[in-house]
Amino acid sequence: MKRRLLTVSVLVVSLALLVMEAVAAQGPRSSPWDRLEAEATRAWNVEFVGQVGGAIYAVALGGNYAYLGIGRRLVILNVTDPDRLIVVGQTSPFPDIVRGITVAGNLAYIADGSAGLYIINVADPAVPRQVGVYDTPGSAQNVAVAGSFAYVANGISGLRIVNIANPAAPREVGFLDTPGYAWDVAVSRGYAYVADESAGLRIINVANAEAPRQVGFYDTPGSAWGVTVVGGYAYVADGSAGLRVVN
């Protein structure tokens, strides 16, 4: 009996010594908090180098092409055959997610959130290239173009009017700080119609781009997120309150 106890004791001591040697060989062990701190430190030492894919918030059509905002890029598709869409070109990533797109002639105007308004030459859809940028003071959510002006729905900064006569040097010439949050804008016959979230639809006279002035509004029952104007009617996407048609 004593011999059996002695044998078991020796075995236990031997195992303990082996474990201690293994731990010593591995060095001091770090706690979970140490590892988290190290990972956090590494997370600060990162650099944005590229982007693939992403959510789609914007689309515009022009001729045989569709212009999509996919994540931080403008992607151009040939839609001649709707059953066989072909990617023909794309930009480098913008600083922010593409929120809105308008195409006029050979230029695409990009509302790029906190990065403002970007102007892209799409004369060659396979090689779109940036020609101008204007960093709006708020967050560019959408853009409409009429004549030599781009009208930017600029979030908490309302409506911004940018002269684009020289696409390489766009400059702001006027603004109106709407009471809500400007999500979308449509322009027709000298008036800008702004979907202003909780403040409804705002109608702004922009005949003088340097001095836009509100001439009317309709406080929709929901939250005005989008607007399109056709003829004498404004069609408002009003969130949970559905579609509102305003004369």
CSV table of C-alpha atoms in Angstrom, one decimal, residues 6 8 39 49 54 75 88 90 95 97 133 140 144 164 176 180 188 206 212 216 219 224 231:
chain,number,residue,atom,x,y,z
A,6,LEU,CA,4.8,6.5,-3.2
A,8,VAL,CA,1.4,8.0,-7.3
A,39,GLU,CA,-5.4,44.5,-30.8
A,49,VAL,CA,-6.2,51.2,-49.5
A,54,GLY,CA,-21.1,48.0,-51.1
A,75,VAL,CA,-20.0,52.2,-61.5
A,88,VAL,CA,-17.8,49.1,-68.5
A,90,GLN,CA,-15.8,52.7,-62.5
A,95,PRO,CA,-14.1,59.7,-49.5
A,97,ILE,CA,-20.6,56.7,-49.7
A,133,VAL,CA,-15.1,69.0,-56.5
A,140,ALA,CA,-24.5,66.2,-49.7
A,144,ALA,CA,-30.1,68.3,-59.3
A,164,ILE,CA,-20.7,74.7,-62.4
A,176,LEU,CA,-31.0,78.7,-48.2
A,180,GLY,CA,-35.5,70.5,-41.6
A,188,SER,CA,-38.3,72.9,-62.5
A,206,VAL,CA,-34.1,80.1,-57.5
A,212,PRO,CA,-32.9,82.0,-53.2
A,216,GLY,CA,-44.2,78.1,-50.2
A,219,ASP,CA,-45.9,70.1,-44.2
A,224,ALA,CA,-40.2,63.9,-46.7
A,231,GLY,CA,-45.8,69.0,-64.8
